[in-house]
Coordinates of C-alpha atoms and ligand atoms in Angstrom, one line a residue:
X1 CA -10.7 22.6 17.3
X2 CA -9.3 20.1 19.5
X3 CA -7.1 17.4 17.2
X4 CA -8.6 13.8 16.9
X5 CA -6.7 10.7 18.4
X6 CA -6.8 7.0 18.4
X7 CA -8.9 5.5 20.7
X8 CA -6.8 2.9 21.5
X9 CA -2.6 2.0 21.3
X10 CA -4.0 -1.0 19.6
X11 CA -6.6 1.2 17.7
X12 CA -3.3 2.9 15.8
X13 CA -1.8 -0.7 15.0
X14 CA -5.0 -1.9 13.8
X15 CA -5.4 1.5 12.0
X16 CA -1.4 1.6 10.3
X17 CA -1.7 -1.9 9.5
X18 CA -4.8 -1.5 7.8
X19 CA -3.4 1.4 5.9
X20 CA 0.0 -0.9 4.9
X21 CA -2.3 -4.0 4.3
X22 CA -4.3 -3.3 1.1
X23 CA -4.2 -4.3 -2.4
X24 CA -0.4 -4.0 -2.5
X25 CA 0.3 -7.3 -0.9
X26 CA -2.1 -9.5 -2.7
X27 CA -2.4 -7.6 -6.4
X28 CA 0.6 -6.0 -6.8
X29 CA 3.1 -8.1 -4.5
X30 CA 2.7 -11.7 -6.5
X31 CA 2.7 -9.8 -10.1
X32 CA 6.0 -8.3 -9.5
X33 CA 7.3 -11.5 -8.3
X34 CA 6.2 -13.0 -11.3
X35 CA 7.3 -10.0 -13.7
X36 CA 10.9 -9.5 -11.7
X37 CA 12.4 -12.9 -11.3
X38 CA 10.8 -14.9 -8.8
X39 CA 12.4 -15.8 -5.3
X40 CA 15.7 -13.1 -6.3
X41 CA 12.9 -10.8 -6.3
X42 CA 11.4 -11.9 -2.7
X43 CA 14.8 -11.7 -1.1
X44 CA 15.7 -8.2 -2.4
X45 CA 12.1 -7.5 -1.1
X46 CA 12.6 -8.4 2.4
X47 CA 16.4 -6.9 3.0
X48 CA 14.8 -3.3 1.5
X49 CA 11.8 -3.6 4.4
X50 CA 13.8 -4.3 6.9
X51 CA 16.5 -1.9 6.5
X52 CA 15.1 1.2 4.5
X53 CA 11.1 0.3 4.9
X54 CA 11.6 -0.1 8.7
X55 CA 13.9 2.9 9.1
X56 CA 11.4 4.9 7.2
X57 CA 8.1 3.9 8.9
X58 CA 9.3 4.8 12.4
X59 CA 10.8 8.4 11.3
X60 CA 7.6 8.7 9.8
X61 CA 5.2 7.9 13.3
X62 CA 7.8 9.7 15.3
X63 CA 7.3 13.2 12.8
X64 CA 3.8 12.8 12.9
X65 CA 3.4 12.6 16.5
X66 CA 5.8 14.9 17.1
X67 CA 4.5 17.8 15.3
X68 CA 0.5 16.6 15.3
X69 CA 0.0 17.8 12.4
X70 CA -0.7 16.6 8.5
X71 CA 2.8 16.0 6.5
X72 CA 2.5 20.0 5.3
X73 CA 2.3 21.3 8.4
X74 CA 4.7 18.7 10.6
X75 CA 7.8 19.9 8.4
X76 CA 6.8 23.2 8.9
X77 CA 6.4 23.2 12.5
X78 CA 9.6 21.0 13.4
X79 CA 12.1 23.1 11.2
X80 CA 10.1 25.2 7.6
X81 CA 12.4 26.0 5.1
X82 CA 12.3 24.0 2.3
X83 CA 11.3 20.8 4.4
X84 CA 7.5 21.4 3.6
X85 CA 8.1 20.4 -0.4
X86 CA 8.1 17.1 0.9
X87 CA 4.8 17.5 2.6
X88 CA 3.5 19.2 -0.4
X89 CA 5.2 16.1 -2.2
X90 CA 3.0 13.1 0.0
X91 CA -0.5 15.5 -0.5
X92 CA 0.1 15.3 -3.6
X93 CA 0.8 11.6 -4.2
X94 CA -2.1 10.7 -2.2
X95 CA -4.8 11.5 -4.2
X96 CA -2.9 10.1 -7.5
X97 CA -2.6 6.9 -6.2
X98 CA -5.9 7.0 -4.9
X99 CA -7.0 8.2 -8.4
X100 CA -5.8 4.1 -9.9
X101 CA -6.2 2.4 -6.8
X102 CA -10.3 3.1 -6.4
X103 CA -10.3 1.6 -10.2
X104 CA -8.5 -1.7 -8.6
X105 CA -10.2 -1.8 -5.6
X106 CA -13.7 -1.8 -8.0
X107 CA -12.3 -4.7 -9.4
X108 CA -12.2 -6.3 -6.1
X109 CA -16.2 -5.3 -5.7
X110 CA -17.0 -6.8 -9.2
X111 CA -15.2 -10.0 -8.9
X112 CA -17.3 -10.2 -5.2
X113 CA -20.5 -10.0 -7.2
X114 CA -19.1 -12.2 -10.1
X115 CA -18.1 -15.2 -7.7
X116 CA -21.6 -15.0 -6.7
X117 CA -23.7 -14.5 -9.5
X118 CA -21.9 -17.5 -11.3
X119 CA -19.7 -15.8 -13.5
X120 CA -16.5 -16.6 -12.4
X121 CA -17.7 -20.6 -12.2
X122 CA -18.5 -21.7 -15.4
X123 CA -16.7 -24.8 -15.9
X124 CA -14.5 -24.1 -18.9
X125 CA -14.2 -20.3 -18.5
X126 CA -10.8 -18.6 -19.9
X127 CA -10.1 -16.4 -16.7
X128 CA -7.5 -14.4 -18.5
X129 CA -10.0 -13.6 -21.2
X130 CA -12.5 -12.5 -18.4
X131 CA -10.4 -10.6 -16.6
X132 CA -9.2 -8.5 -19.8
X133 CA -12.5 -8.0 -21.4
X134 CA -13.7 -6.8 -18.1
X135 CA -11.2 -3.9 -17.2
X136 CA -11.2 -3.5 -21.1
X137 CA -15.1 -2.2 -20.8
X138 CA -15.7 1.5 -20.9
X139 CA -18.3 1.6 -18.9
X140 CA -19.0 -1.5 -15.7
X141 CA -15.7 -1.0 -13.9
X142 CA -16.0 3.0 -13.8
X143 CA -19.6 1.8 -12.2
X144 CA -17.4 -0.3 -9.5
X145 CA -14.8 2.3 -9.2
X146 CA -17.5 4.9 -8.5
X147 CA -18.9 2.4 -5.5
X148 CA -15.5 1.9 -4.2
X149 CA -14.9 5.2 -4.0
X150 CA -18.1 6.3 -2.5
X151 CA -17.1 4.0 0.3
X152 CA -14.1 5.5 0.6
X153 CA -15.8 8.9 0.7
X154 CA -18.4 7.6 3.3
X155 CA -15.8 6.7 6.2
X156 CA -13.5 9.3 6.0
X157 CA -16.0 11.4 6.1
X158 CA -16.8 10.3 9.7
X159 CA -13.7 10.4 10.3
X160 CA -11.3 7.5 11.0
X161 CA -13.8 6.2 13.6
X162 CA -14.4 3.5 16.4
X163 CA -16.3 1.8 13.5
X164 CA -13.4 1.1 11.0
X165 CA -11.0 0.1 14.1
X166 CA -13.3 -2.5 14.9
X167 CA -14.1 -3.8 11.6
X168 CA -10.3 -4.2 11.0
X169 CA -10.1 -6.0 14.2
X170 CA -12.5 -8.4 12.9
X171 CA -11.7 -8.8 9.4
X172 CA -7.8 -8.6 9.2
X173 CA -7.6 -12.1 11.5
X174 CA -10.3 -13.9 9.0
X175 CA -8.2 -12.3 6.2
X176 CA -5.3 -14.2 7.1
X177 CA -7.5 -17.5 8.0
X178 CA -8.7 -17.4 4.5
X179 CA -5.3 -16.6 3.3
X180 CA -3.8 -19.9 4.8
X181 CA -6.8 -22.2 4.1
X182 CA -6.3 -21.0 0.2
X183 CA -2.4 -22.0 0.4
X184 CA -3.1 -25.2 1.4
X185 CA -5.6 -25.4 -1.6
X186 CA -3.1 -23.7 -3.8
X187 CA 0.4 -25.9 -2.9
X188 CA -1.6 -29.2 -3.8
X189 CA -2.4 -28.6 -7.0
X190 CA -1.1 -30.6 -9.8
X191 CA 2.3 -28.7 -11.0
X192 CA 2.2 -26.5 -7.9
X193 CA 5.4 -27.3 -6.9
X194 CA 7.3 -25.4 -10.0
X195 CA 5.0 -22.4 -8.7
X196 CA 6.8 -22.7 -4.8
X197 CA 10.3 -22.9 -6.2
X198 CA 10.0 -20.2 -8.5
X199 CA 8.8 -18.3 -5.1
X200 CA 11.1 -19.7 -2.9
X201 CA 14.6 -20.5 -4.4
X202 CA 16.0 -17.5 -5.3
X203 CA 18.2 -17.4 -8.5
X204 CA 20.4 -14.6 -7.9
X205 CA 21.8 -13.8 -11.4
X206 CA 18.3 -12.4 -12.2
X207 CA 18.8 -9.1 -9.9
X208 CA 19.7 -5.9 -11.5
X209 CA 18.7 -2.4 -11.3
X210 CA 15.2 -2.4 -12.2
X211 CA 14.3 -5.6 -10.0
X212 CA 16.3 -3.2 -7.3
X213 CA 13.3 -0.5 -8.0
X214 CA 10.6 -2.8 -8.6
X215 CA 11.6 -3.6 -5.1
X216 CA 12.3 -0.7 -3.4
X217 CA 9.0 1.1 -5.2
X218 CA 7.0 -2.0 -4.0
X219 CA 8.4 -1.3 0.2
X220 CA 7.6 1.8 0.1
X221 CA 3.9 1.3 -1.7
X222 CA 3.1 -1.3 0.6
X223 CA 4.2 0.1 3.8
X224 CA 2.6 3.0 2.9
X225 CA 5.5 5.0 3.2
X226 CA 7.4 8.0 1.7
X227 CA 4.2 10.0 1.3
X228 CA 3.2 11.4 4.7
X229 CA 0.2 8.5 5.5
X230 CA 2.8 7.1 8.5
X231 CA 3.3 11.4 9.4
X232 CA -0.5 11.7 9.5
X233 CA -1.3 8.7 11.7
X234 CA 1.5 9.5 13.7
X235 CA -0.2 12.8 14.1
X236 CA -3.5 11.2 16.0
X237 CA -1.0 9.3 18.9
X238 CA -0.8 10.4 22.0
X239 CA 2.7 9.6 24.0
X240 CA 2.0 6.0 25.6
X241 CA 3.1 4.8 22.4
X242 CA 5.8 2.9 22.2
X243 CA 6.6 3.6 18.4
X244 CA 9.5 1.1 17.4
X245 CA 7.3 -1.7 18.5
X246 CA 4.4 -0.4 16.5
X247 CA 6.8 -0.3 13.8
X248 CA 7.5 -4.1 13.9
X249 CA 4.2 -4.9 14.2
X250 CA 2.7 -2.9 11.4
X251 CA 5.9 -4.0 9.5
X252 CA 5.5 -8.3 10.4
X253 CA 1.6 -8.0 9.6
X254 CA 2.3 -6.7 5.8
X255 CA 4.9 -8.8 5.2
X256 CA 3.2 -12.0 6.6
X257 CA 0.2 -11.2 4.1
X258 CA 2.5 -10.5 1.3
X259 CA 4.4 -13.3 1.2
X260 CA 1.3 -15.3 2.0
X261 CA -0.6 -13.9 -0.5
X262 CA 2.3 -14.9 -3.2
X263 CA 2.1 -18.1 -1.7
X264 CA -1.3 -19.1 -3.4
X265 CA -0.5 -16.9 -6.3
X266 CA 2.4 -18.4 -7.8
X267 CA 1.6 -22.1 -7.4
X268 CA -1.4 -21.5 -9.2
X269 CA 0.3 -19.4 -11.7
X270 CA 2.8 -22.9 -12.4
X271 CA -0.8 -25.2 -11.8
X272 CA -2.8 -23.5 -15.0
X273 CA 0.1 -22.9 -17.1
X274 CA -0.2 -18.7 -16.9
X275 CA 2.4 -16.6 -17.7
X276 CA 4.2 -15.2 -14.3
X277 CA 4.9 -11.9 -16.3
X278 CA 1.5 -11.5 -16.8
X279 CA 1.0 -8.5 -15.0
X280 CA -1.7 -6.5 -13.2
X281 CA -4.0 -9.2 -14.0
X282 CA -2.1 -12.2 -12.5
X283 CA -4.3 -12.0 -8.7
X284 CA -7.8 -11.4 -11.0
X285 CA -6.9 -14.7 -12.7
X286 CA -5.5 -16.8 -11.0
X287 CA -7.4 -16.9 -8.2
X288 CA -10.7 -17.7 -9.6
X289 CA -9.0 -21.0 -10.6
X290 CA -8.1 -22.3 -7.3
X291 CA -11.7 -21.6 -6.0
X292 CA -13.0 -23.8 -9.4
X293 CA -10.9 -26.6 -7.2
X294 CA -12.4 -26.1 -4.2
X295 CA -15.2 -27.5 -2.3
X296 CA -17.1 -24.8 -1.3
X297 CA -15.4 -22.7 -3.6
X298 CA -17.9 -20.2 -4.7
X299 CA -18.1 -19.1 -1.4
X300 CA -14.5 -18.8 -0.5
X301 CA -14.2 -16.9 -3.3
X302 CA -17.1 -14.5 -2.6
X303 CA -15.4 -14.0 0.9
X304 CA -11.8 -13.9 -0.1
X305 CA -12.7 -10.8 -3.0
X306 CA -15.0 -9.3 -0.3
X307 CA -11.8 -9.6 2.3
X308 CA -9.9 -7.4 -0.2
X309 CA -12.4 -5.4 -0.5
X310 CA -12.1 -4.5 3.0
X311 CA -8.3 -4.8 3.1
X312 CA -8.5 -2.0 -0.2
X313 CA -11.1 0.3 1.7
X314 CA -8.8 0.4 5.1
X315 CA -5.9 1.5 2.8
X316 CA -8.0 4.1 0.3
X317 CA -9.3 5.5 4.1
X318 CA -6.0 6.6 4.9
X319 CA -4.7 7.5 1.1
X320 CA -7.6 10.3 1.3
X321 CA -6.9 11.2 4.9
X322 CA -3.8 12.9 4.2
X323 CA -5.2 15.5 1.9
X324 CA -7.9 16.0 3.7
X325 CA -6.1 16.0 7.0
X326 CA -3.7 19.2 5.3
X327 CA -6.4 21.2 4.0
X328 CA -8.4 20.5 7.6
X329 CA -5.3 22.0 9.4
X330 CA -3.7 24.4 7.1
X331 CA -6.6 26.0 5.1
X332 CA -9.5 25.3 7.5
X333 CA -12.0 23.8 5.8
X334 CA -14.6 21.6 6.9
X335 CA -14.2 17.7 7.0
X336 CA -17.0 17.4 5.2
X337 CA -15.8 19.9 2.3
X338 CA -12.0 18.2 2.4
X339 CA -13.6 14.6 2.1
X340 CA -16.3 15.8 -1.1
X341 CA -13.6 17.8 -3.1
X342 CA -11.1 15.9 -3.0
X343 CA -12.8 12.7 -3.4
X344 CA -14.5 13.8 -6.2
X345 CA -11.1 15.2 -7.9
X346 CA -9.4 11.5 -7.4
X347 CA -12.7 9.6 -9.0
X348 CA -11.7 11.6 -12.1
X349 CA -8.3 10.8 -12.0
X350 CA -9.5 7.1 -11.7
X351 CA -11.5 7.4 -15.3
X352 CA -8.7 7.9 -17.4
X353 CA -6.4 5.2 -15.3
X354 CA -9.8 2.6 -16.2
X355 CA -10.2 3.6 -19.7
X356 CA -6.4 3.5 -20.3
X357 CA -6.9 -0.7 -20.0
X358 CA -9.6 -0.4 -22.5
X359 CA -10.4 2.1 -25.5
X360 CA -7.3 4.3 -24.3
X361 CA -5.1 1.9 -24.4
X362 CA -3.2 3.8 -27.2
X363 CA -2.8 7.0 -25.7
X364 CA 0.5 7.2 -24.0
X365 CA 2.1 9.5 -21.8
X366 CA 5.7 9.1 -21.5
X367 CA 5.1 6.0 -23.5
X368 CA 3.3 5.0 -20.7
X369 CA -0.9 4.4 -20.4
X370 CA -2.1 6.4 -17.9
X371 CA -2.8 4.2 -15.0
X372 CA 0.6 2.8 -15.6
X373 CA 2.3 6.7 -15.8
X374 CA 0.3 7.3 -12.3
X375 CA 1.8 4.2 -11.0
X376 CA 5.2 5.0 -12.1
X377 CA 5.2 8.6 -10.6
X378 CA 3.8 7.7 -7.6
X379 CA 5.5 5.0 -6.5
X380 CA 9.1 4.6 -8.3
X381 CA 9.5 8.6 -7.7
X382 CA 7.4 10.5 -5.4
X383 CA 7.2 8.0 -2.7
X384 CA 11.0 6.9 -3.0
X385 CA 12.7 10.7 -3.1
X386 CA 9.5 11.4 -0.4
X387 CA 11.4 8.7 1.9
X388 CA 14.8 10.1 1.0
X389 CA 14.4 13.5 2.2
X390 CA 12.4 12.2 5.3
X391 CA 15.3 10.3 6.3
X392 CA 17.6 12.8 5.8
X393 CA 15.5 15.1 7.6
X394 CA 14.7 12.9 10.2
X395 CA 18.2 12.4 11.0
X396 CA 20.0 15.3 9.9
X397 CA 17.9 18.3 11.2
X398 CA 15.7 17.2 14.2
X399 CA 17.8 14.1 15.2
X400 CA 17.3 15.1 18.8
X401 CA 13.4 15.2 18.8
X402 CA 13.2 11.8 17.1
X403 CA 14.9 10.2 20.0
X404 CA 12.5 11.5 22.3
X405 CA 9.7 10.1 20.1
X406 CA 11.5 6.9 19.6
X407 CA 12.5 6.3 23.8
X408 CA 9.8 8.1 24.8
X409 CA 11.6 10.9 26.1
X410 CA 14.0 7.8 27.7
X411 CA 11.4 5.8 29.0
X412 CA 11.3 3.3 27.1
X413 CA 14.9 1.6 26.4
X414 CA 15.4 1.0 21.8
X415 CA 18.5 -0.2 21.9
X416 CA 18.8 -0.2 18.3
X417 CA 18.8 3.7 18.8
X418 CA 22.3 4.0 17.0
X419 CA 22.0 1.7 14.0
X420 CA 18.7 3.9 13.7
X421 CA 20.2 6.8 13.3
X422 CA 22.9 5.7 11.2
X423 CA 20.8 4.6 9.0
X424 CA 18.8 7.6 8.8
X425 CA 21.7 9.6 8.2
X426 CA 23.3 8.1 5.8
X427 CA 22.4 4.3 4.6
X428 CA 18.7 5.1 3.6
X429 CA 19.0 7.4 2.1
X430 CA 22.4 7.2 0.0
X431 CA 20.9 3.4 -0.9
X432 CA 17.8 4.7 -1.8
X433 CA 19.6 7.4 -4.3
X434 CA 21.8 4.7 -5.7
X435 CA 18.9 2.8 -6.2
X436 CA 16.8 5.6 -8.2
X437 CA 19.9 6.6 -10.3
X438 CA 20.4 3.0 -11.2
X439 CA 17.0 1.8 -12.1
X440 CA 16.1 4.9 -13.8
X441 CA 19.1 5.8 -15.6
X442 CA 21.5 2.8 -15.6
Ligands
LIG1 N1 -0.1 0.2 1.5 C1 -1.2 0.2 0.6 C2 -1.3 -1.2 0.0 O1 -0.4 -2.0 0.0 C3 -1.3 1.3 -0.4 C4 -1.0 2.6 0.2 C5 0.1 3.4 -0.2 C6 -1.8 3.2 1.3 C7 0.4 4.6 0.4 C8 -1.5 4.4 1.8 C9 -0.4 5.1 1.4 O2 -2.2 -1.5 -0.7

């Protein structure tokens, strides 16, 4: 079987982007901010993207297309040894955060329908009430998380087709459109302006270790990185890529939207008096606020949740295409069989990660609920020590065949060539190990 590839150069950016853009920049970006200090937060956030995040993403596109093959097999086809654990390691991770992150993107379907069936505009209504008696139920949001996931199921089963590039062509501009029209709405309201400093003046005395992990956790989650989704993408390019460029693209876009996305967040968090620690919840609640103050605002709201919807789906896609892209190539089976099984096998990791926000709120793991273990594992470890070892890989053992990838084999002139590798060798990844010793440990 002849391997698939990207239709387009643009087709991959769209297609990366849309993997890095997802519910990480506008669910999980502003809560942290809110839980880890604010603006200290934002700054640690950007240095760690654009050292270790950036340094990482390109190693990982240069691997993938290197070897063409799923994260399993590219380690094993560049050098074997032990190098395929970390393979092994990203397959793995995939489908467990795809297990919590179908349950979050139903949330996204249900507060689509909500906005539009009136719910979510009752004049009067306690949104954080809403929102917690809603992922509290045992049964609606398993009903959403079983849609969401059945959408997921339905394009990677297709394969990562002409149809999703397009839509992401189309939807990731009016994403951002919608994004900036809310800010606008968000920075006027009354008491806003405690929100923006909060975001924007940084405090530095609040940084310590676990804002340092909180941080680095977060680069890698939304970057999609340190699990082998950058390796398997990768793995669809054909050479005319220039793949440093792509990097800063795919790495600007997810930023932008981040930061943006806290950027209506956290004024409204200040305007309606929430609590900025609030948690998972923060996005779910605050938003439906600032549409309540909005002309037309049932509407935006219906589009914005239906955006994110989209924004989810284009991440979940790529989430289940690296297990099913490693049991394609290394076990043989069908598309069709890879996409069913495992798909199935993550919607039942996704029940317990619902239920633990409701009637299983007591059973703890670790002292941990479940969806809140998964999270942990996934992204504070897996996807950290994941980008560690790729680093180190990437510029200990096949240093020579990532600065073909990178220059295409010296075509194309990355003058940042040496700062690339140093960084590889030995900035990543002892930073990154400093990191994980202090937060979890210290
Ligand atoms: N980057 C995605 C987001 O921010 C999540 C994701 C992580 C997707 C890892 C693929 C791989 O929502």
């Amino acid at each position: 079987m002849t391997r698939e590839h990207w239709g387009s150069r643009l087709g991959f950016i769209l297609a990366a982007a849309g993997s890095a853009v997802g519910l990480g920049n506008v669910w999980k970006f502003p809560y942290l901010v809110g839980q880890n200090g604010g603006a200290a937060f934002v700054v640690t956030y950007l240095v760690l993207v654009l050292t270790i995040g950036a340094t990482g993403m390109l190693a990982e596109m240069a691997i993938g297309r290197a070897a063409q093959k799923n994260p399993v097999g590219a380690f094993a086809a560049l050098k074997g040894g032990f190098w395929p654990v970390t393979g092994y390691l990203g397959v793995i991770c995939g489908f467990l955060i795809l297990g919590f992150y179908s349950v979050i993107g139903g949330w996204t379907i249900a507060y689509t329908v909500k906005m539009l069936d009136g719910t979510l505009t009752a004049p009067g209504l306690d949104f954080a009430a809403t929102f917690s008696s809603f992922v509290a139920d045992p049964v609606e949001p398993l009903i959403y998380h079983a849609i969401f996931m059945a959408l997921t199921v339905g394009v990677v089963l297709k394969g990562v087709s002409a149809g999703i590039e397009r839509w992401n062509k189309i939807l990731m501009p009016t994403l951002l459109v919608l994004l900036v029209v809310l800010i606008a709405r968000a920075v006027t309201l009354d008491g806003a302006m405690a929100g923006v400093e909060f975001y924007l003046k940084p405090d530095f005395s609040k940084i310590n270790a676990d804002v340092v992990l909180a941080a680095l956790s977060q680069a890698f989650f939304s970057l999609s990185i340190g699990m082998g989704a950058m390796i398997t993408y990768g793995s669809y390019l054909t050479r005319d890529q220039n793949l440093p460029r792509s990097t800063v693209m795919v790495i600007g876009l997810d930023t932008g939207v981040a930061i943006l996305a806290g950027l209506i967040v956290m004024p409204a968090v200040f305007a309606f008096g929430v609590a900025p620690g609030a948690g998972p919840g923060l996005t779910f609640i605050t938003l439906p606020g600032v549409f309540q103050q909005m002309p037309g605002g049932t509407l935006f709201g219906a589009a914005f949740f239906l955006l994110l919807l989209f924004a989810a789906l284009t991440s979940s896609v790529s989430l289940l295409e690296v297990p099913v892209a490693y049991l394609m190539d290394e076990l043989k089976v069908s598309r069709r069989t890879a996409v069913w099984v495992l798909g199935g096998i993550a919607f039942l990791i996704g029940v317990p990660s619902s239920l633990s926000l409701g009637i299983w709120a007591d059973f703890k793991l670790f002292g941990l609920p479940f969806l809140d273990l998964l999270d942990f594992i996934t992204s504070k470890l897996i996807m950290p020590v994941g980008g560690l070892l790729m680093c180190l890989f990437a510029g200990w053992v096949v240093w020579p065949v990532m600065r073909r990838e990178a220059t295409n084999d010296g075509s194309v002139s990355f003058r940042l060539l040496p700062v690339w590798n140093w960084l590889l060798k030995v900035v990543a990844p002892a930073a990154i190990a400093w990191i994980l010793i202090q937060g979890l440990i210290g």
